[in-house]
CSV table of C-alpha atoms in Angstrom, one decimal:
chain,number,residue,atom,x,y,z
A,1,UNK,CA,9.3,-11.2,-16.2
A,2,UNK,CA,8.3,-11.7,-19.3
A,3,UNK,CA,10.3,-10.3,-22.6
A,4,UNK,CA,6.9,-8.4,-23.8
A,5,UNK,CA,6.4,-7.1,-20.1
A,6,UNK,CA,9.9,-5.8,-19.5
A,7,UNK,CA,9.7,-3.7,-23.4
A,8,UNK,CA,6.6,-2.4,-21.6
A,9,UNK,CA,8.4,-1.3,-18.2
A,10,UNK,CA,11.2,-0.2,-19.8
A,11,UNK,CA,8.7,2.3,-22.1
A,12,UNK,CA,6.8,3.5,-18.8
A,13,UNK,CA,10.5,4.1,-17.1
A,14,UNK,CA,11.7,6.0,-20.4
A,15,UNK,CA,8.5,8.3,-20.6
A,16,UNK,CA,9.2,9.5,-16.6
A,17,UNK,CA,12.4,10.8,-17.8
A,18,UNK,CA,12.3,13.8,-19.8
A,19,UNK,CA,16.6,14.5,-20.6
A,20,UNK,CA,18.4,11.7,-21.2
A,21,UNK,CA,19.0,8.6,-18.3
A,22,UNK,CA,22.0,6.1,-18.9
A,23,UNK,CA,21.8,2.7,-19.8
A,24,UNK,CA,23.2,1.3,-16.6
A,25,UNK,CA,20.2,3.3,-14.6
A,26,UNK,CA,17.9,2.0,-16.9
A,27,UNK,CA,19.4,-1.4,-16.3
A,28,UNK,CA,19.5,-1.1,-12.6
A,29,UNK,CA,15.6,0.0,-12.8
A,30,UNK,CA,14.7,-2.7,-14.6
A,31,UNK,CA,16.7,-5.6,-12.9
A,32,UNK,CA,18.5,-6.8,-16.3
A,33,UNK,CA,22.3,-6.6,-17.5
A,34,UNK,CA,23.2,-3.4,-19.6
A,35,UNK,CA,23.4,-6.2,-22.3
A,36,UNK,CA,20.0,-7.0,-22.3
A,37,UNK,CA,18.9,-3.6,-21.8
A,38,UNK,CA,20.8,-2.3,-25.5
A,39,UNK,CA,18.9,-5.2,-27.1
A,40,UNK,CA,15.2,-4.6,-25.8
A,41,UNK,CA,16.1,-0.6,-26.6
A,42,UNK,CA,17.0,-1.9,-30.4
A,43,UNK,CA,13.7,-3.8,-30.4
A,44,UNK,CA,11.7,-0.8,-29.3
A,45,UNK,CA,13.5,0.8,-32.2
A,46,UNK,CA,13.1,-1.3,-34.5
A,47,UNK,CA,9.1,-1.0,-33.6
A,48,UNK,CA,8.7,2.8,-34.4
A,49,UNK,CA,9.7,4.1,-30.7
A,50,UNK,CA,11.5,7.1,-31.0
A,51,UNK,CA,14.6,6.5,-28.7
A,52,UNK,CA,17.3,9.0,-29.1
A,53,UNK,CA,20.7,8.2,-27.6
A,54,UNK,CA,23.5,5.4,-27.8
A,55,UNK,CA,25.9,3.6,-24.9
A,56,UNK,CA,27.9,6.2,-22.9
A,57,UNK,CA,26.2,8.9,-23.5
A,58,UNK,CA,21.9,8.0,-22.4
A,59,UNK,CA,18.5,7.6,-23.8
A,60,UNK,CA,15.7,9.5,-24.1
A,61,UNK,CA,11.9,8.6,-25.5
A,62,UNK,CA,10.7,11.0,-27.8
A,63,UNK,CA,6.8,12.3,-27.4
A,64,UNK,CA,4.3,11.2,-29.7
A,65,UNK,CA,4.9,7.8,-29.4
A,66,UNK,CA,2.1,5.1,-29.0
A,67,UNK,CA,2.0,1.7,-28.1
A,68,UNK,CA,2.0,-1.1,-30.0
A,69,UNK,CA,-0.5,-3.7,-29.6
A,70,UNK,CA,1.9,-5.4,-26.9
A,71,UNK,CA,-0.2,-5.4,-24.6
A,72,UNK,CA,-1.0,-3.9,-20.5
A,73,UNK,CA,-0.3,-6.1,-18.2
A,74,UNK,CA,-3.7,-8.2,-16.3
A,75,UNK,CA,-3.6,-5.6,-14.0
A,76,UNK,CA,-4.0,-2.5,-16.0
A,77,UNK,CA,-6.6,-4.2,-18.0
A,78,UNK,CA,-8.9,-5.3,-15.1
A,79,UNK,CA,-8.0,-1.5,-13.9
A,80,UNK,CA,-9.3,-0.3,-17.2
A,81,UNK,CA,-12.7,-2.6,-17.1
A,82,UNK,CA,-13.5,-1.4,-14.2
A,83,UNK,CA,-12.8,2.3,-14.3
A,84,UNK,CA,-14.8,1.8,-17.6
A,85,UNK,CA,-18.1,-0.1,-15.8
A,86,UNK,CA,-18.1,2.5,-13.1
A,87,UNK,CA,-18.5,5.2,-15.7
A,88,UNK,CA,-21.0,3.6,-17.8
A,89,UNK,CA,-23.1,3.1,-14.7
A,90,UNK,CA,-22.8,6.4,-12.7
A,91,UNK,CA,-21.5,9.1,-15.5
A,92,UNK,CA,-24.1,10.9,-17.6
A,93,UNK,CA,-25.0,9.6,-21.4
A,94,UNK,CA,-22.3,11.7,-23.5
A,95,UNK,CA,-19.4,10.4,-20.6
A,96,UNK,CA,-20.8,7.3,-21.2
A,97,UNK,CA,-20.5,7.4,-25.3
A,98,UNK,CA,-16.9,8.8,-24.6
A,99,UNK,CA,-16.2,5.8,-22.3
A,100,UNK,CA,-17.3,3.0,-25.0
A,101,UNK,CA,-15.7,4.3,-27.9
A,102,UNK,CA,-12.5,4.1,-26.1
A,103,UNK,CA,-13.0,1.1,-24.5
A,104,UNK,CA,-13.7,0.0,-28.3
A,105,UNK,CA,-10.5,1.5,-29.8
A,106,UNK,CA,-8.3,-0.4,-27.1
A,107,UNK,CA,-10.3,-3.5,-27.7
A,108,UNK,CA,-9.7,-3.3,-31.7
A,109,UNK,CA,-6.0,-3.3,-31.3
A,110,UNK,CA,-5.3,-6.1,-28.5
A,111,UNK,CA,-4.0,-9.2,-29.4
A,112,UNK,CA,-6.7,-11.8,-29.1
A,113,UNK,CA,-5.7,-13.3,-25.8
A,114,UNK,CA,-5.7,-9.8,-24.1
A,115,UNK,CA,-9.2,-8.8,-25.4
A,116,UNK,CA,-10.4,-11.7,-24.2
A,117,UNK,CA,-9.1,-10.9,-20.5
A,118,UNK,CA,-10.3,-7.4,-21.3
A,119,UNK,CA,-14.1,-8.7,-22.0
A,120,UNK,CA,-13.7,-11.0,-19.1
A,121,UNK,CA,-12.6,-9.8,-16.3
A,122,UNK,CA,-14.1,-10.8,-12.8
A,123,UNK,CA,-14.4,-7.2,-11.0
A,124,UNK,CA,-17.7,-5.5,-11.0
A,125,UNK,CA,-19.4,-2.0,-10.1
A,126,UNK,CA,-22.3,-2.2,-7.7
A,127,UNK,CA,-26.0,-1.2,-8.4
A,128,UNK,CA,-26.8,2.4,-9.8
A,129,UNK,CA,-28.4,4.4,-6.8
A,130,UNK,CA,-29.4,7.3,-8.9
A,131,UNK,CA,-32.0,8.0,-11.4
A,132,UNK,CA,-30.4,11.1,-14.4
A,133,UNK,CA,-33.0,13.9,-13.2
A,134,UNK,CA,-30.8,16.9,-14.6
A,135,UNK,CA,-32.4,19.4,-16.6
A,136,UNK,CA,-29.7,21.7,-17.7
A,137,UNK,CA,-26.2,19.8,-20.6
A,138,UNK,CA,-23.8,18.7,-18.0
A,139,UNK,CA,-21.7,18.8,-21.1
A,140,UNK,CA,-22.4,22.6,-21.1
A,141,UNK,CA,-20.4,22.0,-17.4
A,142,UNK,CA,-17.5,20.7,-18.5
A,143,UNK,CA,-17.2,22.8,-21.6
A,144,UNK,CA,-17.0,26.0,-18.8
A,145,UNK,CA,-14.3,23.7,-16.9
A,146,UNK,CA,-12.2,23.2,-19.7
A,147,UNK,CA,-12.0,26.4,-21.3
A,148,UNK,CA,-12.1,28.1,-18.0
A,149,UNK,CA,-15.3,30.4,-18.4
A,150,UNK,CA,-17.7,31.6,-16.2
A,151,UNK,CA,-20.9,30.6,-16.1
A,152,UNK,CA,-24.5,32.2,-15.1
A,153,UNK,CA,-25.8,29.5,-12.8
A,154,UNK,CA,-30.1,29.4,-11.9
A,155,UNK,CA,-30.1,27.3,-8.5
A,156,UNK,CA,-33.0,26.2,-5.9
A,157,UNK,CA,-31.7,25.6,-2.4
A,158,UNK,CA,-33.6,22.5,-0.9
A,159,UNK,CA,-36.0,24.7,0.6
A,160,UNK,CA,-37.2,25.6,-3.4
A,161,UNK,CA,-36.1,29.2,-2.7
A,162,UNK,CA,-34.2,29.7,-6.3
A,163,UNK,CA,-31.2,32.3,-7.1
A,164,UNK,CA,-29.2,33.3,-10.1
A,165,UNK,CA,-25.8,33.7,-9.8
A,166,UNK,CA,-22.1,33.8,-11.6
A,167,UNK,CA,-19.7,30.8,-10.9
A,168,UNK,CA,-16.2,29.7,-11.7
A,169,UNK,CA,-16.2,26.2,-12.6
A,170,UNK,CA,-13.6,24.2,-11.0
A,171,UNK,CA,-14.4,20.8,-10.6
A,172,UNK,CA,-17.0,17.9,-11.7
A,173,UNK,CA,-17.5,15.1,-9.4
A,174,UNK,CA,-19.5,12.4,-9.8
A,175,UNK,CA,-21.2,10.4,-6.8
A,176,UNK,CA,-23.1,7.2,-6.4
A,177,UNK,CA,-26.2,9.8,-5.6
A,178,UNK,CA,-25.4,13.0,-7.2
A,179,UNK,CA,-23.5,15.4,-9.0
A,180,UNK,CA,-21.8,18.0,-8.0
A,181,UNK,CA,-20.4,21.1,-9.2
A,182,UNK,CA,-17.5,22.7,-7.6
A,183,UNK,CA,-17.2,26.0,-8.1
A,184,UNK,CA,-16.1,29.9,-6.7
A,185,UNK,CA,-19.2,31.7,-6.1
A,186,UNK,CA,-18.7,35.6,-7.0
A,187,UNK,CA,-22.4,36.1,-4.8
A,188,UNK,CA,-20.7,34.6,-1.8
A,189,UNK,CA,-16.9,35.0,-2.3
A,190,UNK,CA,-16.2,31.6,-1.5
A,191,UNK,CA,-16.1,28.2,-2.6
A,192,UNK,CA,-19.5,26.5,-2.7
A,193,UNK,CA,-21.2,22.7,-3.8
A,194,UNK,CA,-24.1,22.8,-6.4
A,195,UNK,CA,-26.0,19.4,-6.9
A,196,UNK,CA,-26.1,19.1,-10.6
A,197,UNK,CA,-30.1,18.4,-10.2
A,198,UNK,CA,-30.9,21.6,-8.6
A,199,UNK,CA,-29.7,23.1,-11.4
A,200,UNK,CA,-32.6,25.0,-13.7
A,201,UNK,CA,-30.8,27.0,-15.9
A,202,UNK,CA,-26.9,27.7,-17.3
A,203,UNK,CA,-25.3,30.3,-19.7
A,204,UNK,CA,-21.9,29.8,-20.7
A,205,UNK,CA,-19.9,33.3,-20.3
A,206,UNK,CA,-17.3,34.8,-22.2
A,207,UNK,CA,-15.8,35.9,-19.4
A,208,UNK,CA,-12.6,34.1,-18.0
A,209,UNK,CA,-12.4,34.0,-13.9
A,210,UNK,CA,-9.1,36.2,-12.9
A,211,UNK,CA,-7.5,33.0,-11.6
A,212,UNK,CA,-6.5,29.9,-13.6
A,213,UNK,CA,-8.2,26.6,-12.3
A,214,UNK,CA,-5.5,24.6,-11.5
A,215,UNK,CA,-4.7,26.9,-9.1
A,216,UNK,CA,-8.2,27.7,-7.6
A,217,UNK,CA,-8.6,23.3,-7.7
A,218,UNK,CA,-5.3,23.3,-5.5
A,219,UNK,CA,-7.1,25.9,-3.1
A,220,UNK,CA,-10.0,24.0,-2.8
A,221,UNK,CA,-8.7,21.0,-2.1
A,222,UNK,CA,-6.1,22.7,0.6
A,223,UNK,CA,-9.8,24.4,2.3
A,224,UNK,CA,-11.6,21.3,2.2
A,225,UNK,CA,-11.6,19.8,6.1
A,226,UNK,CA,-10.7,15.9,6.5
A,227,UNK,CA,-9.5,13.6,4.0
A,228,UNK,CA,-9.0,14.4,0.6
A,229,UNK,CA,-12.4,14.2,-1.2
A,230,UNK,CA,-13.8,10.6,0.5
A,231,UNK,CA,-17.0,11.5,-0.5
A,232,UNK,CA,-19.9,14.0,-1.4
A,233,UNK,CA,-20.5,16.5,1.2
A,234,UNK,CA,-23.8,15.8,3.1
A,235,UNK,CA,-27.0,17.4,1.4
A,236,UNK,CA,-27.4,20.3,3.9
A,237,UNK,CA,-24.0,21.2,2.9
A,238,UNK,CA,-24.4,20.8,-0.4
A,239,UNK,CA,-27.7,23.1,-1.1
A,240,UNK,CA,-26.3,26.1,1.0
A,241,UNK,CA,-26.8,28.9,-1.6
């Protein structure tokens, strides 16, 4: 393993521990001596890492630190492109914006060599199947998932037949064909699907739900029948009301 790659591994290990973790596990982890180990935790000191600790008695990695441009490995990188291509083709504009200005701020600090592996990596998304046909701010969506508010939801079944109701955002998912909204439906008093394109009309709430949405997400994913969310329920499913 490279030096530059074994600083990097031995950041990732540090940051999964949250007390201190002796040298000799560290060393262990990392397949090195305990010699090696004290010098590549003096040269992470020495680059602004926040290490606390000394031999005998462990280390631990302070928050706040970021990474230098060292580097991720040719994996993570052709991970990142492609998480970032998917996005740009199947997420809607603002995601998109999101996605390019932090593709651009890891670009800007890579070492030459790694931002051209970045730039030219072989793996590619597939073909957009969907055309945007939203009418209502899917940012206005994730605003309600984030700060966990309800929301006054306007939505046509697939017949056309349209009903106004209130919602507790839990979840955003984004398919090759649609968009989907998961959510708690106070009309129907369970969880339900809403295709972001049905949509016709949305008012953020003040209102918070009674439960937090971690918790309702875990509940939803413990009702939801098969594998854990392979892909977007069929469309009768989704435009039950």
């Amino acid at each position: 393993m490279a030096r530059s790659e074994r600083l990097l591994s031995l950041l990732q290990v540090l940051r999964r521990h949250r007390r201190p973790v002796s040298g000799a596990t560290l060393a262990a982890e990392l397949g090195v001596s305990i010699r090696t180990l004290y010098r590549d935790i003096a040269t992470l000191q020495a680059q602004g890492a926040d290490i606390e600790g000394e031999p005998g008695v462990g280390y631990v990695l302070r928050p706040g630190f970021m990474l230098p441009p060292l580097m991720f490995l040719q994996g993570e990188l052709e991970a990142l492109m492609l998480g970032f291509r998917w996005v740009e083709k199947f997420a809607d504009a603002p995601v998109t914006k999101a996605a390019t200005d932090a593709l651009a701020k890891i670009s800007a600090v890579l070492p030459a060599e790694l931002r051209e592996e970045l730039e030219n990596t072989a793996l590619l998304v597939g073909p957009r199947k969907i055309v945007d046909s939203e009418t209502v701010d899917l940012a206005l969506l994730r605003a309600a998932i984030r700060r966990e508010r309800k929301l006054r939801l306007s939505y046509a079944d697939a017949a056309g037949a349209v009903t106004e109701r209130i919602v507790w955002p839990v979840a955003l998912g984004y398919f090759e064909d649609t968009r989907i909204l998961v959510a708690w439906c106070e009309r129907r008093q369970a969880y339900r699907h809403f295709r972001t394109d049905r949509m016709l009309g949305l008012t953020l709430l003040e209102a918070r739900p009674p439960r937090r949405r971690a918790a309702m997400l875990k509940e939803w994913r413990e009702s939801e029948p098969g594998p854990r969310r392979p892909a977007a329920p069929p469309p009768d499913a989704i435009s039950q009301p």
